[in-house]
Short mmCIF file of N, CA and C in Angstrom, two decimals:
data_model
loop_
_atom_site.label_atom_id
_atom_site.label_comp_id
_atom_site.label_asym_id
_atom_site.label_seq_id
_atom_site.Cartn_x
_atom_site.Cartn_y
_atom_site.Cartn_z
N MET A 134 3.58 -79.00 -85.71
CA MET A 134 4.11 -77.68 -85.49
C MET A 134 5.55 -77.65 -86.05
N ASN A 135 5.81 -76.84 -86.99
CA ASN A 135 7.10 -76.70 -87.60
C ASN A 135 7.66 -75.40 -87.25
N ARG A 136 8.44 -75.27 -86.16
CA ARG A 136 8.98 -74.05 -85.63
C ARG A 136 10.49 -74.14 -85.48
N LYS A 137 11.10 -72.96 -85.49
CA LYS A 137 12.48 -72.93 -85.21
C LYS A 137 12.75 -72.64 -83.73
N TYR A 138 11.74 -72.06 -83.05
CA TYR A 138 11.86 -71.64 -81.69
C TYR A 138 10.73 -72.28 -80.74
N ALA A 139 11.09 -72.54 -79.56
CA ALA A 139 10.09 -73.01 -78.62
C ALA A 139 9.09 -71.98 -78.35
N PRO A 140 7.84 -72.38 -78.02
CA PRO A 140 6.81 -71.38 -77.68
C PRO A 140 7.30 -70.52 -76.52
N ASN A 141 7.01 -69.23 -76.56
CA ASN A 141 7.42 -68.30 -75.53
C ASN A 141 6.39 -68.20 -74.47
N ILE A 142 6.65 -67.39 -73.44
CA ILE A 142 5.78 -67.23 -72.28
C ILE A 142 4.37 -66.78 -72.71
N ALA A 143 4.29 -65.86 -73.62
CA ALA A 143 2.98 -65.35 -74.10
C ALA A 143 2.14 -66.43 -74.70
N GLU A 144 2.83 -67.31 -75.50
CA GLU A 144 2.07 -68.41 -76.18
C GLU A 144 1.56 -69.45 -75.21
N ILE A 145 2.37 -69.75 -74.16
CA ILE A 145 1.90 -70.71 -73.12
C ILE A 145 0.73 -70.06 -72.41
N GLU A 146 0.77 -68.73 -72.10
CA GLU A 146 -0.24 -68.10 -71.40
C GLU A 146 -1.50 -68.10 -72.26
N ALA A 147 -1.45 -67.89 -73.54
CA ALA A 147 -2.58 -67.89 -74.44
C ALA A 147 -3.27 -69.30 -74.41
N LEU A 148 -2.49 -70.34 -74.41
CA LEU A 148 -3.04 -71.68 -74.39
C LEU A 148 -3.71 -71.91 -73.06
N ALA A 149 -3.19 -71.43 -71.96
CA ALA A 149 -3.79 -71.54 -70.66
C ALA A 149 -5.15 -70.83 -70.62
N ASN A 150 -5.14 -69.56 -71.19
CA ASN A 150 -6.38 -68.76 -71.20
C ASN A 150 -7.41 -69.41 -72.09
N ASP A 151 -6.96 -69.98 -73.12
CA ASP A 151 -8.00 -70.64 -74.05
C ASP A 151 -8.66 -71.87 -73.30
N THR A 152 -7.85 -72.50 -72.49
CA THR A 152 -8.38 -73.64 -71.73
C THR A 152 -9.48 -73.17 -70.75
N ARG A 153 -9.19 -72.00 -70.06
CA ARG A 153 -10.18 -71.48 -69.16
C ARG A 153 -11.51 -71.23 -69.85
N MET A 154 -11.41 -70.64 -70.99
CA MET A 154 -12.56 -70.23 -71.76
C MET A 154 -13.34 -71.47 -72.32
N ARG A 155 -12.70 -72.64 -72.35
CA ARG A 155 -13.41 -73.86 -72.83
C ARG A 155 -13.87 -74.78 -71.70
N LEU A 156 -13.72 -74.28 -70.43
CA LEU A 156 -14.31 -75.06 -69.39
C LEU A 156 -15.84 -75.05 -69.47
N PRO A 157 -16.44 -75.96 -68.76
CA PRO A 157 -17.93 -75.90 -68.74
C PRO A 157 -18.39 -74.53 -68.28
N PRO A 158 -19.48 -74.01 -68.86
CA PRO A 158 -19.85 -72.61 -68.55
C PRO A 158 -19.99 -72.23 -67.07
N GLU A 159 -20.42 -73.24 -66.27
CA GLU A 159 -20.68 -72.96 -64.84
C GLU A 159 -19.34 -72.61 -64.01
N PHE A 160 -18.18 -72.87 -64.69
CA PHE A 160 -16.88 -72.75 -64.01
C PHE A 160 -16.17 -71.48 -64.55
N ILE A 161 -16.49 -70.97 -65.71
CA ILE A 161 -15.70 -69.97 -66.37
C ILE A 161 -15.53 -68.72 -65.49
N GLU A 162 -16.61 -68.16 -65.00
CA GLU A 162 -16.56 -66.92 -64.20
C GLU A 162 -15.58 -66.98 -63.10
N LYS A 163 -15.67 -68.06 -62.27
CA LYS A 163 -14.78 -68.14 -61.15
C LYS A 163 -13.36 -68.51 -61.64
N ALA A 164 -13.20 -69.27 -62.70
CA ALA A 164 -11.87 -69.58 -63.24
C ALA A 164 -11.16 -68.30 -63.71
N LEU A 165 -11.96 -67.28 -64.17
CA LEU A 165 -11.38 -66.08 -64.67
C LEU A 165 -10.87 -65.17 -63.56
N GLU A 166 -11.34 -65.51 -62.33
CA GLU A 166 -10.75 -64.75 -61.13
C GLU A 166 -9.41 -65.21 -60.67
N VAL A 167 -8.93 -66.30 -61.23
CA VAL A 167 -7.64 -66.77 -60.92
C VAL A 167 -6.65 -66.21 -61.93
N VAL A 168 -5.63 -65.62 -61.42
CA VAL A 168 -4.52 -65.06 -62.25
C VAL A 168 -3.72 -66.22 -62.77
N ILE A 169 -3.28 -66.14 -64.06
CA ILE A 169 -2.37 -67.08 -64.63
C ILE A 169 -1.07 -66.36 -64.92
N ARG A 170 0.01 -66.85 -64.30
CA ARG A 170 1.32 -66.28 -64.54
C ARG A 170 2.23 -67.35 -65.07
N VAL A 171 2.93 -67.06 -66.16
CA VAL A 171 3.83 -68.05 -66.76
C VAL A 171 5.24 -67.52 -66.54
N GLU A 172 6.14 -68.32 -66.01
CA GLU A 172 7.50 -67.97 -65.76
C GLU A 172 8.30 -69.06 -66.43
N ASN A 173 9.55 -68.81 -66.70
CA ASN A 173 10.42 -69.78 -67.30
C ASN A 173 10.71 -70.98 -66.35
N LEU A 174 11.01 -70.70 -65.13
CA LEU A 174 11.36 -71.70 -64.18
C LEU A 174 10.79 -71.39 -62.77
N PRO A 175 10.45 -72.37 -61.96
CA PRO A 175 10.05 -72.00 -60.53
C PRO A 175 11.15 -71.44 -59.82
N ASN A 176 10.79 -70.54 -58.86
CA ASN A 176 11.84 -69.87 -58.04
C ASN A 176 12.22 -70.82 -56.86
N ALA A 177 13.20 -70.39 -56.11
CA ALA A 177 13.69 -71.20 -54.99
C ALA A 177 12.61 -71.42 -53.90
N VAL A 178 11.77 -70.39 -53.66
CA VAL A 178 10.68 -70.51 -52.66
C VAL A 178 9.75 -71.67 -53.01
N PHE A 179 9.25 -71.70 -54.28
CA PHE A 179 8.38 -72.75 -54.68
C PHE A 179 9.02 -74.09 -54.56
N LEU A 180 10.24 -74.20 -55.00
CA LEU A 180 10.97 -75.47 -54.88
C LEU A 180 11.14 -75.95 -53.51
N ALA A 181 11.44 -75.00 -52.54
CA ALA A 181 11.55 -75.38 -51.19
C ALA A 181 10.26 -75.80 -50.56
N GLU A 182 9.19 -75.05 -50.90
CA GLU A 182 7.84 -75.41 -50.34
C GLU A 182 7.36 -76.74 -50.79
N MET A 183 7.70 -77.11 -52.02
CA MET A 183 7.30 -78.38 -52.63
C MET A 183 8.27 -79.52 -52.34
N GLU A 184 9.42 -79.12 -51.71
CA GLU A 184 10.54 -79.99 -51.43
C GLU A 184 10.99 -80.72 -52.73
N ILE A 185 11.25 -79.88 -53.68
CA ILE A 185 11.74 -80.31 -55.05
C ILE A 185 13.15 -79.77 -55.27
N GLU A 186 14.13 -80.46 -55.66
CA GLU A 186 15.44 -79.96 -55.97
C GLU A 186 15.56 -79.59 -57.34
N ASP A 187 15.08 -80.32 -58.25
CA ASP A 187 15.21 -80.05 -59.74
C ASP A 187 14.11 -79.18 -60.23
N PRO A 188 14.37 -77.98 -60.66
CA PRO A 188 13.32 -77.06 -61.16
C PRO A 188 12.54 -77.62 -62.32
N PHE A 189 13.15 -78.52 -63.07
CA PHE A 189 12.47 -79.11 -64.25
C PHE A 189 11.40 -80.15 -63.88
N GLU A 190 11.32 -80.38 -62.60
CA GLU A 190 10.27 -81.39 -62.14
C GLU A 190 9.01 -80.73 -61.77
N LEU A 191 8.91 -79.40 -61.76
CA LEU A 191 7.66 -78.71 -61.27
C LEU A 191 7.19 -77.86 -62.41
N THR A 192 5.97 -78.28 -62.95
CA THR A 192 5.39 -77.57 -64.11
C THR A 192 4.45 -76.45 -63.70
N ALA A 193 3.87 -76.56 -62.53
CA ALA A 193 2.84 -75.56 -62.13
C ALA A 193 2.58 -75.55 -60.60
N VAL A 194 2.09 -74.46 -60.09
CA VAL A 194 1.71 -74.35 -58.70
C VAL A 194 0.46 -73.48 -58.62
N TYR A 195 -0.42 -73.91 -57.71
CA TYR A 195 -1.65 -73.08 -57.42
C TYR A 195 -1.38 -72.38 -56.04
N GLU A 196 -1.53 -71.12 -55.99
CA GLU A 196 -1.26 -70.32 -54.76
C GLU A 196 -2.56 -69.58 -54.50
N GLY A 197 -3.26 -69.93 -53.45
CA GLY A 197 -4.45 -69.19 -53.09
C GLY A 197 -5.24 -69.97 -52.00
N ILE A 198 -6.45 -69.52 -51.81
CA ILE A 198 -7.41 -70.17 -50.96
C ILE A 198 -8.53 -70.83 -51.76
N PRO A 199 -8.67 -72.16 -51.71
CA PRO A 199 -9.73 -72.73 -52.46
C PRO A 199 -11.12 -72.19 -52.11
N LEU A 200 -11.95 -72.11 -53.12
CA LEU A 200 -13.31 -71.53 -52.97
C LEU A 200 -14.03 -72.09 -51.76
N ALA A 201 -14.00 -73.39 -51.53
CA ALA A 201 -14.71 -74.01 -50.47
C ALA A 201 -14.26 -73.57 -49.07
N GLN A 202 -13.05 -73.02 -48.98
CA GLN A 202 -12.47 -72.56 -47.73
C GLN A 202 -12.52 -71.10 -47.54
N LYS A 203 -12.95 -70.34 -48.61
CA LYS A 203 -13.00 -68.89 -48.43
C LYS A 203 -14.13 -68.44 -47.54
N THR A 204 -13.91 -67.38 -46.77
CA THR A 204 -15.01 -66.81 -46.01
C THR A 204 -14.97 -65.27 -46.22
N THR A 205 -16.03 -64.65 -45.77
CA THR A 205 -16.04 -63.19 -45.93
C THR A 205 -15.00 -62.50 -45.03
N ALA A 206 -14.51 -63.30 -44.06
CA ALA A 206 -13.51 -62.69 -43.15
C ALA A 206 -12.12 -62.71 -43.80
N ASP A 207 -11.91 -63.49 -44.88
CA ASP A 207 -10.57 -63.57 -45.54
C ASP A 207 -10.24 -62.19 -46.11
N GLN A 208 -9.06 -61.83 -45.82
CA GLN A 208 -8.48 -60.62 -46.42
C GLN A 208 -7.35 -61.02 -47.34
N PRO A 209 -7.62 -61.26 -48.63
CA PRO A 209 -6.61 -61.74 -49.49
C PRO A 209 -5.42 -60.80 -49.57
N GLN A 210 -4.15 -61.27 -49.50
CA GLN A 210 -3.00 -60.55 -49.69
C GLN A 210 -2.74 -60.33 -51.18
N SER A 211 -3.10 -61.37 -51.95
CA SER A 211 -2.90 -61.33 -53.39
C SER A 211 -4.02 -62.25 -54.03
N PRO A 212 -4.26 -62.07 -55.31
CA PRO A 212 -5.26 -62.87 -55.97
C PRO A 212 -4.79 -64.37 -56.01
N ASP A 213 -5.81 -65.27 -56.06
CA ASP A 213 -5.42 -66.70 -56.33
C ASP A 213 -4.75 -66.76 -57.67
N THR A 214 -3.64 -67.46 -57.73
CA THR A 214 -2.77 -67.47 -58.90
C THR A 214 -2.35 -68.95 -59.26
N VAL A 215 -2.32 -69.18 -60.53
CA VAL A 215 -1.74 -70.41 -61.02
C VAL A 215 -0.42 -69.94 -61.73
N PHE A 216 0.65 -70.53 -61.22
CA PHE A 216 1.92 -70.27 -61.92
C PHE A 216 2.24 -71.47 -62.82
N LEU A 217 2.53 -71.22 -64.04
CA LEU A 217 2.97 -72.19 -65.01
C LEU A 217 4.42 -71.97 -65.26
N PHE A 218 5.19 -73.08 -65.38
CA PHE A 218 6.58 -72.91 -65.62
C PHE A 218 6.98 -73.51 -66.98
N ARG A 219 7.27 -72.59 -67.85
CA ARG A 219 7.43 -72.83 -69.28
C ARG A 219 8.48 -73.93 -69.58
N ARG A 220 9.67 -73.81 -69.10
CA ARG A 220 10.74 -74.79 -69.44
C ARG A 220 10.30 -76.19 -68.99
N PRO A 221 9.88 -76.40 -67.80
CA PRO A 221 9.48 -77.83 -67.44
C PRO A 221 8.34 -78.32 -68.22
N ILE A 222 7.39 -77.40 -68.54
CA ILE A 222 6.25 -77.83 -69.46
C ILE A 222 6.74 -78.32 -70.78
N LEU A 223 7.71 -77.50 -71.37
CA LEU A 223 8.19 -77.83 -72.65
C LEU A 223 9.00 -79.10 -72.66
N ASP A 224 9.74 -79.34 -71.55
CA ASP A 224 10.49 -80.57 -71.42
C ASP A 224 9.59 -81.77 -71.30
N GLU A 225 8.50 -81.63 -70.49
CA GLU A 225 7.53 -82.77 -70.39
C GLU A 225 6.88 -83.09 -71.74
N TRP A 226 6.50 -82.01 -72.42
CA TRP A 226 5.91 -82.10 -73.77
C TRP A 226 6.77 -82.83 -74.70
N ALA A 227 8.06 -82.44 -74.80
CA ALA A 227 9.02 -83.14 -75.66
C ALA A 227 9.23 -84.58 -75.30
N SER A 228 9.36 -84.80 -74.05
CA SER A 228 9.63 -86.19 -73.55
C SER A 228 8.42 -87.10 -73.82
N ARG A 229 7.28 -86.60 -73.61
CA ARG A 229 6.10 -87.41 -73.80
C ARG A 229 5.85 -87.78 -75.22
N GLY A 230 5.78 -86.79 -76.08
CA GLY A 230 5.62 -86.98 -77.43
C GLY A 230 4.27 -87.56 -77.88
N ASP A 231 3.27 -87.66 -76.89
CA ASP A 231 2.06 -88.22 -77.25
C ASP A 231 0.86 -87.32 -77.13
N VAL A 232 1.15 -86.03 -76.85
CA VAL A 232 0.10 -84.99 -76.72
C VAL A 232 0.59 -83.76 -77.37
N SER A 233 -0.37 -82.88 -77.75
CA SER A 233 0.04 -81.66 -78.26
C SER A 233 0.36 -80.70 -77.09
N LEU A 234 1.04 -79.65 -77.34
CA LEU A 234 1.38 -78.65 -76.29
C LEU A 234 0.07 -78.09 -75.71
N ALA A 235 -0.91 -77.81 -76.49
CA ALA A 235 -2.18 -77.25 -76.04
C ALA A 235 -2.83 -78.30 -75.12
N GLU A 236 -2.80 -79.56 -75.48
CA GLU A 236 -3.41 -80.60 -74.56
C GLU A 236 -2.70 -80.69 -73.26
N LEU A 237 -1.39 -80.58 -73.26
CA LEU A 237 -0.62 -80.69 -72.00
C LEU A 237 -0.93 -79.47 -71.19
N VAL A 238 -0.90 -78.30 -71.70
CA VAL A 238 -1.20 -77.07 -70.94
C VAL A 238 -2.62 -77.13 -70.40
N ALA A 239 -3.53 -77.64 -71.18
CA ALA A 239 -4.90 -77.75 -70.69
C ALA A 239 -5.01 -78.69 -69.51
N LEU A 240 -4.32 -79.84 -69.60
CA LEU A 240 -4.34 -80.73 -68.45
C LEU A 240 -3.76 -80.12 -67.21
N ILE A 241 -2.62 -79.50 -67.39
CA ILE A 241 -1.97 -78.79 -66.21
C ILE A 241 -2.89 -77.74 -65.63
N ILE A 242 -3.51 -76.93 -66.44
CA ILE A 242 -4.43 -75.85 -65.96
C ILE A 242 -5.62 -76.52 -65.23
N VAL A 243 -6.22 -77.50 -65.77
CA VAL A 243 -7.37 -78.19 -65.16
C VAL A 243 -6.99 -78.73 -63.82
N GLN A 244 -5.71 -79.35 -63.74
CA GLN A 244 -5.31 -79.89 -62.45
C GLN A 244 -5.04 -78.76 -61.46
N GLN A 245 -4.52 -77.64 -61.87
CA GLN A 245 -4.28 -76.55 -60.90
C GLN A 245 -5.58 -75.91 -60.54
N LEU A 246 -6.55 -75.73 -61.43
CA LEU A 246 -7.85 -75.19 -61.08
C LEU A 246 -8.58 -76.18 -60.15
N SER A 247 -8.24 -77.37 -60.17
CA SER A 247 -8.88 -78.35 -59.28
C SER A 247 -8.64 -77.98 -57.76
N HIS A 248 -7.50 -77.36 -57.48
CA HIS A 248 -7.19 -76.93 -56.14
C HIS A 248 -8.14 -75.76 -55.83
N HIS A 249 -8.33 -74.85 -56.75
CA HIS A 249 -9.17 -73.70 -56.51
C HIS A 249 -10.65 -74.12 -56.32
N PHE A 250 -11.14 -75.02 -57.16
CA PHE A 250 -12.46 -75.48 -57.11
C PHE A 250 -12.71 -76.64 -56.13
N ASN A 251 -11.68 -77.14 -55.58
CA ASN A 251 -11.66 -78.36 -54.67
C ASN A 251 -12.27 -79.52 -55.41
N TRP A 252 -11.87 -79.80 -56.64
CA TRP A 252 -12.39 -80.90 -57.45
C TRP A 252 -11.60 -82.19 -57.04
N SER A 253 -12.33 -83.23 -56.98
CA SER A 253 -11.66 -84.57 -56.74
C SER A 253 -11.14 -85.05 -58.04
N LYS A 254 -10.46 -86.18 -57.97
CA LYS A 254 -9.93 -86.82 -59.23
C LYS A 254 -11.14 -87.16 -60.13
N SER A 255 -12.18 -87.67 -59.53
CA SER A 255 -13.36 -88.09 -60.46
C SER A 255 -14.04 -86.77 -61.01
N ASP A 256 -13.98 -85.66 -60.25
CA ASP A 256 -14.52 -84.39 -60.83
C ASP A 256 -13.62 -83.94 -62.03
N ILE A 257 -12.31 -84.04 -61.85
CA ILE A 257 -11.48 -83.63 -62.92
C ILE A 257 -11.67 -84.47 -64.13
N ALA A 258 -11.88 -85.82 -63.98
CA ALA A 258 -12.14 -86.72 -65.11
C ALA A 258 -13.44 -86.33 -65.75
N GLU A 259 -14.44 -85.95 -64.97
CA GLU A 259 -15.75 -85.55 -65.60
C GLU A 259 -15.62 -84.23 -66.33
N ILE A 260 -14.98 -83.23 -65.71
CA ILE A 260 -14.83 -81.91 -66.33
C ILE A 260 -13.86 -81.96 -67.50
N TYR A 261 -12.82 -82.74 -67.44
CA TYR A 261 -11.82 -82.76 -68.55
C TYR A 261 -12.38 -83.44 -69.77
N LYS A 262 -13.56 -84.08 -69.71
CA LYS A 262 -14.14 -84.64 -70.92
C LYS A 262 -14.43 -83.63 -72.00
N TRP A 263 -14.59 -82.37 -71.64
CA TRP A 263 -14.91 -81.35 -72.64
C TRP A 263 -13.81 -81.27 -73.65
N TRP A 264 -12.48 -81.68 -73.24
CA TRP A 264 -11.40 -81.52 -74.12
C TRP A 264 -11.47 -82.49 -75.31
N ALA A 265 -11.98 -83.67 -75.00
CA ALA A 265 -12.00 -84.79 -76.10
C ALA A 265 -12.93 -84.49 -77.21
#
């Protein structure tokens, strides 16, 4: 990638959405129900909830009720959402140097969707094979 400027919020969001569409078919419909929001940095509430002081240490957060825990009695206040934080993602990408930005965003999205789908680490390893 030969660029003068770092990828913007819309470009990170496009990479995340592309990842959802490349999931195994049986997961796409439910994954599309999760809103993806990209922000430059996490806000103070997320940092406090995660007990993190440095905003560059938090690349993403899943906020919602995992599918396995949802009931018909649940009255959602807001849709399940994955928040991606652009600046920490770009910092991790630059410091790693061993993956493309698309690969890093895909890994982060799969990890965050694992909370929604209640995937174990072995489930993630199996599902993430589609990327290779």
